[in-house]
Coordinates of C-alpha atoms in Angstrom, one line a residue:
Chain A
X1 CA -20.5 31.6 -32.5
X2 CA -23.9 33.0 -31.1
X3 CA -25.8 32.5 -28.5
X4 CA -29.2 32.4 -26.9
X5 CA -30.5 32.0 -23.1
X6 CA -33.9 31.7 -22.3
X7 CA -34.7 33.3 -18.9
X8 CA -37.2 31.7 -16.6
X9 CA -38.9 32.4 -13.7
X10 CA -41.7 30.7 -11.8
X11 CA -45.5 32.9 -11.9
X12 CA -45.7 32.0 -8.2
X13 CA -43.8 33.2 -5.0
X14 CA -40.6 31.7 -5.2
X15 CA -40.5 29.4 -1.7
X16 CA -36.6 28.6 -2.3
X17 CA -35.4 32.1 -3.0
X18 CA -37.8 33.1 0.1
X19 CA -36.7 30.3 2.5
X20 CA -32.7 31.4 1.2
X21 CA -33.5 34.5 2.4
X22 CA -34.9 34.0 5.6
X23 CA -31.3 31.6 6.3
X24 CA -29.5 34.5 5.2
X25 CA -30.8 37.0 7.1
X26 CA -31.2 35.0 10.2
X27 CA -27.3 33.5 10.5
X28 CA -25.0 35.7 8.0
X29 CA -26.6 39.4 7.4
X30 CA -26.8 43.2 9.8
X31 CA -30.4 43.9 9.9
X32 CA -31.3 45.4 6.3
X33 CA -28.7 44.3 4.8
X34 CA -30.2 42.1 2.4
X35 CA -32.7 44.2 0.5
X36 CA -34.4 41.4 -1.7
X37 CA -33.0 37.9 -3.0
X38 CA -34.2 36.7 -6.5
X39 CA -33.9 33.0 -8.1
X40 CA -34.4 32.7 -12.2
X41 CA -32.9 29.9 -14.6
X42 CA -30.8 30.6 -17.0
X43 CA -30.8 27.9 -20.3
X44 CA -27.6 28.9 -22.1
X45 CA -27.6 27.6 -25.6
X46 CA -24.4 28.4 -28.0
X47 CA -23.5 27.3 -31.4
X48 CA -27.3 28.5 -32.8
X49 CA -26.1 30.3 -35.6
X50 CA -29.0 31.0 -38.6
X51 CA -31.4 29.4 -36.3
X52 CA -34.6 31.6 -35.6
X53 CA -35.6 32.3 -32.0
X54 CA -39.0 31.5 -32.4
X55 CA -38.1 28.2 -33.4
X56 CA -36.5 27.6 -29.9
X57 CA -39.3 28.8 -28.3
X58 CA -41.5 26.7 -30.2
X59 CA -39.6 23.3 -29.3
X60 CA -39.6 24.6 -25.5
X61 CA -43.2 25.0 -25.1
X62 CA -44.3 22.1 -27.6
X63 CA -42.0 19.8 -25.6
X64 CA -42.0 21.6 -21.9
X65 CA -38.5 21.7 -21.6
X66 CA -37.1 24.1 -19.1
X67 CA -40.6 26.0 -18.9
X68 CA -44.2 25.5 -19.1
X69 CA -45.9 29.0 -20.1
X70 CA -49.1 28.3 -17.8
X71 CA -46.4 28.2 -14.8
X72 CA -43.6 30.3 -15.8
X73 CA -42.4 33.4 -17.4
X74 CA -39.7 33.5 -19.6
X75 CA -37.4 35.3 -22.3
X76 CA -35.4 34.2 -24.9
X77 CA -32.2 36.9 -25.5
X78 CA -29.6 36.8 -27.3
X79 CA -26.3 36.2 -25.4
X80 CA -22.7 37.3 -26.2
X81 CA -21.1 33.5 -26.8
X82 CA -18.1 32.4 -24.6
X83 CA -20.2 31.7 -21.4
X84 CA -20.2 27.5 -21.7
X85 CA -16.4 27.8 -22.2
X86 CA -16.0 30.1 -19.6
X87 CA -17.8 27.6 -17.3
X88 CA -15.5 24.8 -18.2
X89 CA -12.3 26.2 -18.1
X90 CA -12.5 29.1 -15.5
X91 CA -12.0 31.4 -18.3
X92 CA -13.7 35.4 -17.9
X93 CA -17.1 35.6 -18.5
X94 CA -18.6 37.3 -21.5
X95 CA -19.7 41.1 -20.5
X96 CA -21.8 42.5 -21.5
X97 CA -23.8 38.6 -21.4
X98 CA -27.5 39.1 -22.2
X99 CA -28.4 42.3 -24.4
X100 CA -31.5 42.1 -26.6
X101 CA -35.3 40.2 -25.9
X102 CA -36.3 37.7 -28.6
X103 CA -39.2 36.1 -27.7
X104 CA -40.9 36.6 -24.1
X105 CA -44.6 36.4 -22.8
X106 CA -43.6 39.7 -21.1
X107 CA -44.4 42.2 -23.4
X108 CA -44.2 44.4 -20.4
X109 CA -40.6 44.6 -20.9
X110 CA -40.0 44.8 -24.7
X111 CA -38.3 48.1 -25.5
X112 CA -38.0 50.0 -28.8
X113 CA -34.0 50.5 -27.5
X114 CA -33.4 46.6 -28.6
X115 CA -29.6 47.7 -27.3
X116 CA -30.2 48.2 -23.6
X117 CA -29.7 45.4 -21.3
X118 CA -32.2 42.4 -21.5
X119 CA -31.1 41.2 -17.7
X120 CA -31.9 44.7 -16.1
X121 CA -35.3 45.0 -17.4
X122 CA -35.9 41.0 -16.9
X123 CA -34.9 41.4 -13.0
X124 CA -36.7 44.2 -12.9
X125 CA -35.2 45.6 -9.8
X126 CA -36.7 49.0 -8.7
X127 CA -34.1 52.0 -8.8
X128 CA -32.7 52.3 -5.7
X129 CA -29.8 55.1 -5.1
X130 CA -28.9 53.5 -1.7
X131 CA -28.6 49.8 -3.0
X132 CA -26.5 47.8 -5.1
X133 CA -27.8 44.7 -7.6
X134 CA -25.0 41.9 -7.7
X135 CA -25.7 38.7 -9.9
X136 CA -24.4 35.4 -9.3
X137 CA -24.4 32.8 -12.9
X138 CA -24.2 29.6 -11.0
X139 CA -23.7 25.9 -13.2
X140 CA -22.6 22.4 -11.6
X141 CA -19.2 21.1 -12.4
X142 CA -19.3 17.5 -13.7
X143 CA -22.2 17.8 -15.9
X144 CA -22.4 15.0 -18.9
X145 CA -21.4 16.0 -22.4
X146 CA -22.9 19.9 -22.2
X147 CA -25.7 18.8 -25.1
X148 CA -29.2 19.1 -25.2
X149 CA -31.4 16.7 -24.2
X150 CA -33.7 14.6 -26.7
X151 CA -36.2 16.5 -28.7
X152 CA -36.7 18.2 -31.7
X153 CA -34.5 20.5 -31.8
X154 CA -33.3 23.6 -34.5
X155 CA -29.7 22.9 -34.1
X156 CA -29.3 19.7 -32.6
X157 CA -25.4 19.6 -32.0
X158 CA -26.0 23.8 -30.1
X159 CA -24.1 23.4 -26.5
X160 CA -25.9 23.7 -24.0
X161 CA -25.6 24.8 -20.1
X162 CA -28.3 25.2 -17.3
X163 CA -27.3 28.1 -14.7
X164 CA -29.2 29.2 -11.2
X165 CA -29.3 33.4 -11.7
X166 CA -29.2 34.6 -7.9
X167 CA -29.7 38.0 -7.7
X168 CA -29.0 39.9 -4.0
X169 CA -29.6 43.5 -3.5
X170 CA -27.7 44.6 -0.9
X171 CA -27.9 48.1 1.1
X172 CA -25.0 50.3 -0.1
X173 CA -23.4 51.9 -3.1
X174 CA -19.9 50.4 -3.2
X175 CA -20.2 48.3 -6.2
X176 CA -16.7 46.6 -5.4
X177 CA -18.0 45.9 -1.6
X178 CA -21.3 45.1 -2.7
X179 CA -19.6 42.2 -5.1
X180 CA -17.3 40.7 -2.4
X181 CA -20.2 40.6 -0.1
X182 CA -22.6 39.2 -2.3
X183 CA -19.6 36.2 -2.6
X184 CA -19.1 35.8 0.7
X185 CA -22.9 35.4 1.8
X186 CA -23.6 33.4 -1.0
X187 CA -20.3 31.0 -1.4
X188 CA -20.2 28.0 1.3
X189 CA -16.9 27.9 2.6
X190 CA -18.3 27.7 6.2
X191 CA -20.9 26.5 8.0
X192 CA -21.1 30.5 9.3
X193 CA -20.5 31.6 5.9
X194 CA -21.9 31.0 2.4
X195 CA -25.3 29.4 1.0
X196 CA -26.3 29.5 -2.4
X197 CA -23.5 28.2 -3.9
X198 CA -21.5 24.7 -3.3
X199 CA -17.8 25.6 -4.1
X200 CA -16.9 21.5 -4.2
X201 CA -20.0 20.9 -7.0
X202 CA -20.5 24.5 -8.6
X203 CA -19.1 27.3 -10.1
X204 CA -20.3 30.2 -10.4
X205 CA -19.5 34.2 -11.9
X206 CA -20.6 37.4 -10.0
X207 CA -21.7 40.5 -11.9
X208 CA -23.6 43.5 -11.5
X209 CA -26.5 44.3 -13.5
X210 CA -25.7 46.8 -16.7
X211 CA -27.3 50.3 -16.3
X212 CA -27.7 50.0 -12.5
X213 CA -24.6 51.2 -11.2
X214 CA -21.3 53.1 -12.0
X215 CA -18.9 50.8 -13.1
X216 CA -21.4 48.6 -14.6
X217 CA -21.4 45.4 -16.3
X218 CA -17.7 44.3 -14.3
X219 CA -17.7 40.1 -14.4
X220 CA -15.5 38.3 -11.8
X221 CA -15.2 34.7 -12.0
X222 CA -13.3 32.4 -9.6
Chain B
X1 CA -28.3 -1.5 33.6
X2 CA -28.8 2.7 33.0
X3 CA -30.4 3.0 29.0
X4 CA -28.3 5.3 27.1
X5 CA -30.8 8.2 25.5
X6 CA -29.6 9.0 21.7
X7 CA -31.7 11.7 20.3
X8 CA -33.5 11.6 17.1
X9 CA -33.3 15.2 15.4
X10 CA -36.2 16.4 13.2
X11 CA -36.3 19.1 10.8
X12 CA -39.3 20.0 8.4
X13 CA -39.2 17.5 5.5
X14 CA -37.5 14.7 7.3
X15 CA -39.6 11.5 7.4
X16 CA -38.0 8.7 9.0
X17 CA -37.4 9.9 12.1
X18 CA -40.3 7.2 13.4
X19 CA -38.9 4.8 12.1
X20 CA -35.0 5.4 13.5
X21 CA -36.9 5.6 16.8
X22 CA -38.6 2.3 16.4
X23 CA -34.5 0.8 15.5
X24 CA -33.1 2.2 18.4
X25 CA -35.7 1.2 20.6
X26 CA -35.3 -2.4 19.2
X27 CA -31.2 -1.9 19.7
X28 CA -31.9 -2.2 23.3
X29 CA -31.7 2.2 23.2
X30 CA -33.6 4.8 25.2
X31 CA -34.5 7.8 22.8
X32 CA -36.7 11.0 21.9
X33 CA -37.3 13.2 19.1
X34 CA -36.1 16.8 19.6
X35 CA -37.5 19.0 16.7
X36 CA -35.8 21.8 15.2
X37 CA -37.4 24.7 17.3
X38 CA -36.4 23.4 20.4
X39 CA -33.5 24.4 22.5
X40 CA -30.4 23.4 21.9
X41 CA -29.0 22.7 24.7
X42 CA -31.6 19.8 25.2
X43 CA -29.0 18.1 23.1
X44 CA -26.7 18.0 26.5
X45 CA -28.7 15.2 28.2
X46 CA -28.7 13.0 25.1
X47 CA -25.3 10.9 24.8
X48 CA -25.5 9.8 20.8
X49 CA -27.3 11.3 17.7
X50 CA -29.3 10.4 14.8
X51 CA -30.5 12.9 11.8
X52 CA -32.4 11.1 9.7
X53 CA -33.6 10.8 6.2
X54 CA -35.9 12.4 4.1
X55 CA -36.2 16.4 2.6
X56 CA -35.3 18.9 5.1
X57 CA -36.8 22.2 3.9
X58 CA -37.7 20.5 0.6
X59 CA -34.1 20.2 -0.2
X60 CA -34.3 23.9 -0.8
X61 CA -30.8 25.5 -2.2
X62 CA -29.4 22.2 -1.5
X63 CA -30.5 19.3 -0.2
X64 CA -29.3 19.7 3.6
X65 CA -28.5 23.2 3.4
X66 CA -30.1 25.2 5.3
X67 CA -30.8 22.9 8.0
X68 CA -27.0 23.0 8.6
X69 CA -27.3 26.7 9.2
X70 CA -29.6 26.1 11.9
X71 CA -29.6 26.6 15.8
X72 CA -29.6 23.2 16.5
X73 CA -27.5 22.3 14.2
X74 CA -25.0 24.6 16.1
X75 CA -25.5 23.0 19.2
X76 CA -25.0 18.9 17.7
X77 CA -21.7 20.3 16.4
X78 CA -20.9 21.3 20.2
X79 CA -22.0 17.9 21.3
X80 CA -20.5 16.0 18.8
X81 CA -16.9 18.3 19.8
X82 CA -17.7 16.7 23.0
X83 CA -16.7 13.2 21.9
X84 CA -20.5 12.2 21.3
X85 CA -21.1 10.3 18.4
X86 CA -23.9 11.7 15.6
X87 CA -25.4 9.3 12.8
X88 CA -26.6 11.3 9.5
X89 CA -28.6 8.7 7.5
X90 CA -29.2 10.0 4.0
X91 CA -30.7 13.9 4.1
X92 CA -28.8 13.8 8.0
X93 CA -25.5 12.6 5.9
X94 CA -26.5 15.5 3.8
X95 CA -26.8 18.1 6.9
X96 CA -23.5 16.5 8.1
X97 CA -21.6 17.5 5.3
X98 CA -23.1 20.7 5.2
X99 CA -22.7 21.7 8.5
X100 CA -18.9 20.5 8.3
X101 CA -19.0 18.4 10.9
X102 CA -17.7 15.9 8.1
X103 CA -15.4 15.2 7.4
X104 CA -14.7 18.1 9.7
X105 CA -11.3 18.2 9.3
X106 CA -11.0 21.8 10.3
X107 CA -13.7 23.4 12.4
X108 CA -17.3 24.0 10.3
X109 CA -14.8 24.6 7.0
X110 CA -17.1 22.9 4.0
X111 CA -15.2 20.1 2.1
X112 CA -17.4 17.7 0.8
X113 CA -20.3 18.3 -1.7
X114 CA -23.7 15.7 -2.0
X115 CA -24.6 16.1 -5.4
X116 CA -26.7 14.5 -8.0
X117 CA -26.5 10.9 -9.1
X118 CA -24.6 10.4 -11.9
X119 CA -25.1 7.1 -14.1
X120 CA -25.6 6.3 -17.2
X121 CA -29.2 6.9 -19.1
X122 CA -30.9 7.8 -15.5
X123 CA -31.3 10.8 -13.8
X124 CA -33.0 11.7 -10.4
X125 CA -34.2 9.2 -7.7
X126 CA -32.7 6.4 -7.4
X127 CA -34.1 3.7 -4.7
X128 CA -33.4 -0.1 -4.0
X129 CA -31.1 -2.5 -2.1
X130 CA -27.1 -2.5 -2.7
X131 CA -24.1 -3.7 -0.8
X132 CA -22.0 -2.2 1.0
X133 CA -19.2 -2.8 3.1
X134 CA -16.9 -0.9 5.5
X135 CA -13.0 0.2 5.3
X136 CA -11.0 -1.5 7.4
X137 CA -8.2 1.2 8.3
X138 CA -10.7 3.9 9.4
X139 CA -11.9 5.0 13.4
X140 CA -15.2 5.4 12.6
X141 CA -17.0 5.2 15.5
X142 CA -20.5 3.2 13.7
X143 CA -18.7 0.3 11.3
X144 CA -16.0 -0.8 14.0
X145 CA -15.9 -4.5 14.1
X146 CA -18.4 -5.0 10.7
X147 CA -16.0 -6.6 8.7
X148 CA -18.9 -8.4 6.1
X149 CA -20.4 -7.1 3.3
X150 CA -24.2 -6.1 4.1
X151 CA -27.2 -5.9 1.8
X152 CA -29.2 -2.0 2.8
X153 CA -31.4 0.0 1.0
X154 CA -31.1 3.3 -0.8
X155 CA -32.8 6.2 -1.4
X156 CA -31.7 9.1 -2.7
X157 CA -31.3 11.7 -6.1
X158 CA -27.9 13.3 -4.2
X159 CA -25.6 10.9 -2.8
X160 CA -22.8 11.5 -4.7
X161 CA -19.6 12.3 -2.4
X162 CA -18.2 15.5 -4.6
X163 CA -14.4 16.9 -3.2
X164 CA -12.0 19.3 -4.6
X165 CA -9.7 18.6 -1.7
X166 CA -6.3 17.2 -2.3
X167 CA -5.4 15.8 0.4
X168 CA -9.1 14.1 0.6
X169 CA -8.9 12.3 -3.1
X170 CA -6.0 11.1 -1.7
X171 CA -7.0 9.1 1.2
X172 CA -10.8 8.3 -0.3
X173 CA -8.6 6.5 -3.2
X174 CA -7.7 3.5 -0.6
X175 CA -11.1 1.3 -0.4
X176 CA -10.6 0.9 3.0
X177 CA -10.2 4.2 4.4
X178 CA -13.4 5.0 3.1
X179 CA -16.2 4.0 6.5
X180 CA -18.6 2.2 4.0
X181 CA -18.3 1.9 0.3
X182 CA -20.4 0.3 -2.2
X183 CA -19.1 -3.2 -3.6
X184 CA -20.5 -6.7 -5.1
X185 CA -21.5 -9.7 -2.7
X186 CA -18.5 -10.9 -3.2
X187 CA -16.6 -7.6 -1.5
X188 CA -15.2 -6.2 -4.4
X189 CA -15.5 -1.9 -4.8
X190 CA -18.5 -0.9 -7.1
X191 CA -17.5 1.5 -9.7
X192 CA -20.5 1.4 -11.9
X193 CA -24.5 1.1 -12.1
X194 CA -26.4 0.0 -10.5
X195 CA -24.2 -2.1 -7.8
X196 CA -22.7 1.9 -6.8
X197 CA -26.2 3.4 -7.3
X198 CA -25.4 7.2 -7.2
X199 CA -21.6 7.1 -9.7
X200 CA -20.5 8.3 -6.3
X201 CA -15.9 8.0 -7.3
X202 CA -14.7 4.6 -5.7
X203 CA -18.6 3.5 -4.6
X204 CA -18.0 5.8 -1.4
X205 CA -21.2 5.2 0.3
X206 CA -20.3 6.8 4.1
X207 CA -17.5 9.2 5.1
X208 CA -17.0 10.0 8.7
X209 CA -16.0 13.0 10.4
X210 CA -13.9 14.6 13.4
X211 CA -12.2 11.6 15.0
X212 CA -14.6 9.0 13.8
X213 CA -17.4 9.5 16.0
X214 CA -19.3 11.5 13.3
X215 CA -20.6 9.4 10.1
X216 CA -22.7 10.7 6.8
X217 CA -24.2 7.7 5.8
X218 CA -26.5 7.5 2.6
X219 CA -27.8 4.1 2.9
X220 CA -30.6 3.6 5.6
X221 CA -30.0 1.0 7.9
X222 CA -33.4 1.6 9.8
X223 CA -34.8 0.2 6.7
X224 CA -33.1 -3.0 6.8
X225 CA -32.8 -3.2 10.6
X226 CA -34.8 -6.3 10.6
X227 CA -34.1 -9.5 9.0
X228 CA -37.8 -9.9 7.3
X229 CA -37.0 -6.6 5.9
X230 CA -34.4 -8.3 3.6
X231 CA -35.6 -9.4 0.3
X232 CA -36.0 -13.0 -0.3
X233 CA -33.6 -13.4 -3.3
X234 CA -30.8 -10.9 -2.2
X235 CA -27.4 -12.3 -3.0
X236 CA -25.0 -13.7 -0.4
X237 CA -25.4 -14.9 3.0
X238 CA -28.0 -12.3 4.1
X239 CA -30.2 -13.9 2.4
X240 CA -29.4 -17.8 3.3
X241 CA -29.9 -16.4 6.7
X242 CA -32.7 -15.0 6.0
X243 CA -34.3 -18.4 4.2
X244 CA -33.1 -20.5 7.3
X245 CA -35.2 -17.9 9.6
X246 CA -38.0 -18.5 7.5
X247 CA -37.6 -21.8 8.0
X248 CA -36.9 -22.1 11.4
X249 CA -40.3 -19.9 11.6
X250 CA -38.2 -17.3 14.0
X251 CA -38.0 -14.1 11.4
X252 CA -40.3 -11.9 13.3
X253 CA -37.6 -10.7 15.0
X254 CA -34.5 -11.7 13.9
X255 CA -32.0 -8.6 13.6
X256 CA -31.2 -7.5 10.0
X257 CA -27.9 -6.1 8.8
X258 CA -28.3 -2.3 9.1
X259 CA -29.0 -3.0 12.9
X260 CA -25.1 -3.3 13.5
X261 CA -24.6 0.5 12.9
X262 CA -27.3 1.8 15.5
X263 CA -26.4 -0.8 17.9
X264 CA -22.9 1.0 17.8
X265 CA -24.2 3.5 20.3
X266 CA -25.0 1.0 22.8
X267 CA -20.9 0.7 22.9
X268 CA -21.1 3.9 24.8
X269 CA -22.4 1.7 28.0
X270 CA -18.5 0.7 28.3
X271 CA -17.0 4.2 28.4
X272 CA -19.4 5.8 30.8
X273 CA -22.6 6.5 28.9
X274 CA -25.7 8.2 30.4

């Protein structure tokens, strides 16, 4: 089975991911801790075999579903499949997930190496030696049937999954560390501990970034 | 006779707050706003609390969220440890369960989720009146004593109680351990659309917390507090009452059935109130 996402991310400062930020680093975080806090959607779609990208990207834009070009950026990549299932049944995440741009308004990022990894470049997060990247895939448990909603679609029956993309940068190498804190500042267990993520409606899987670190593209899930 | 101050807590967003104040000034209730960038310990001279509804932060991350992470936040939850009793109407139900405080069965550990209505063939923002009534083996502190079902009005996109707790399911299954559910005039729980308006499991419509004194309450009784408030053709006796006030020509302030739950805090008179 294969599989598309289309990334999107708003043109304009992102007041959530800002205001989540500020609540982190006020309440849960040592000064500097938290280098930079990103928000983008993620719209999984799986079971698109033979379909063509651009047709996707087409329906999305003629219909405004999930992003409206004069608002947003976006990218459509091609996913490794296995992410819906892994979402309903706790099973691992795919890695590596998202590997080669489709169709994007960002031509900024297109790269002759159609191999190297389409969520690096997408976040693009500045090198850093003395910080880590961790991502957090984030969906809602007790979602209706997983299907897409009405429209015109090239594979109407494709499965389909919204996910929040948090991505923390946090100061320090230790990829392992990095990943258990990134979890524990952004899972709400506590009132003193957790925020992004609702562990009684969500789930979520916590990844680092390919090609940013040693010990790249390692995918925990809960 | 001393008044009893509750305080009225405001966060950005919220926008009933003058409205609660209005209620509880009508219950008989001394109160004041305290705003979110004031000192906490304020909160010590107050002997009751309400959060009210509306959008705190814009719902950002999660409707309640990060007001619950919030100084004053931190000193309610000291207050309401106290013994004090704290009403969360709708986004403040939301901050509740954020914060913990409910059901609050272990200090600020998060059990309980607000997330989005579920029905069929609707999505987003639901708004209108419902009935609800109250569980009749609970100690919350606010539905003591109401023992009829009551016609209030909702508003809200997230008011669907979410738990992967056990031990929780387990005691939310019983109707009447629940402090408020949804139901039909004639008592019975609502399970579907649009009697339970949010596919909340077993109509749960209010859940309190600690040892009762804490509730997280999506319907707004400030919007129902008065009896000309209450549609003309609702169901069941609310709205013979309402007819005969009409008639009588004495509806202009005649109490309506979401006064009963603010009124609760003028209990605090008989065990030493300020």
């Amino acid at each position: 089975m294969s599989a598309y996402a289309f990334l999107v991310r708003g043109r304009g400062s992102d007041l959530v991911a800002m205001t989540a930020a500020q609540a982190l680093r006020s309440h849960f975080t040592r000064e500097g801790e938290l280098v930079s806090l990103q928000r983008d959607e993620v719209h999984l779609l799986e079971g698109v075999e033979g379909s063509d990208p651009g047709e996707w990207t087409d329906a999305c834009t003629a219909h405004a579903h999930w992003f409206n070009p004069n608002k947003h950026r976006f990218a459509l990549v091609e996913a490794a499949s296995g992410g819906i299932q892994a979402a309903r049944r706790a099973s691992p995440w795919p890695s590596p997930w998202l590997e080669m741009r489709l169709h994007t308004d960002r031509p900024d990022i297109l790269s002759t190496d159609h191999r190297r990894d389409a969520l690096t470049e997408w976040l693009g997060l500045e090198e850093n030696p003395e910080t880590t990247a961790v991502c957090l895939a984030v969906w809602e448990h007790h979602r209706d049937d997983g299907g897409l909603p009405a429209g015109p679609w090239p594979r109407p029956q494709a499965q389909y999954l919204p996910l929040v993309l948090w991505t923390l940068v946090l100061r320090g190498r230790d990829v392992t560390a990095a990943m258990a804190r990134a979890e524990e500042l952004a899972i709400t267990r506590h009132r003193r501990q957790g925020l992004l993520v609702h562990p009684h409606m969500q789930g979520w899987a916590v990844f680092t970034p390919p090609q940013r670190v040693s010990g790249a593209g390692r995918i925990q899930s809960p | 006779m001393t008044q009893l101050r509750i305080a009225v807590l405001q966060f950005p967003g919220l926008n009933c707050e003058e409205e609660t104040l209005r209620v509880l000034r009508f219950a008989g209730l001394d109160s004041a706003l305290v705003r979110w960038n004031e000192d906490p310990t304020r909160l010590r001279d107050f002997a009751g609390f309400v959060i009210p509804g509306g959008f705190s932060y814009q719902d950002r991350v999660r409707a309640g969220a990060i007001a619950s992470k919030s100084p004053l936040i931190e000193g309610l939850v000291r207050e309401a440890e106290s013994g004090k009793p704290v009403l969360g109407i709708c986004n403040g139900a939301q901050i509740l369960v954020e914060s913990g405080l409910v059901p609050g069965r272990e200090a600020g550990r998060v059990d309980v989720a607000m997330t989005r209505n579920r029905v069929p063939h609707r999505e987003g923002y639901k708004s209108g009146w419902v009935h609800v009534r109250a569980g009749r083996q609970t100690n919350c502190f606010f539905t003591e004593g109401l023992d009829e079902v009551f016609p209030i009005v909702v508003g809200h996109a997230e008011g669907r109680f979410l738990t992967q707790d056990p031990e929780l399911i387990d005691r939310l299954a019983d109707p009447d351990r629940r402090a408020a559910y949804y139901c039909h005039p004639d008592g019975r729980v609502a399970e579907d659309y649009p009697a339970n308006p949010n596919g909340s499991a077993g109509g749960v419509a209010g859940l309190e917390g600690l040892d009762g004194q804490v509730l997280a309450f999506m319907p707004h009784p400030e919007r129902a507090a008065w009896l000309w408030q209450v549609p003309e053709d609702i169901e069941g006796p609310w709205g013979e009452r309402r007819a005969a006030a009409v008639a009588r020509g004495n509806i202009a302030d005649a109490p309506g059935p979401g006064l009963a739950l603010v009124q609760a805090f003028c209990r605090l008179r008989g065990v030493g109130g300020s």
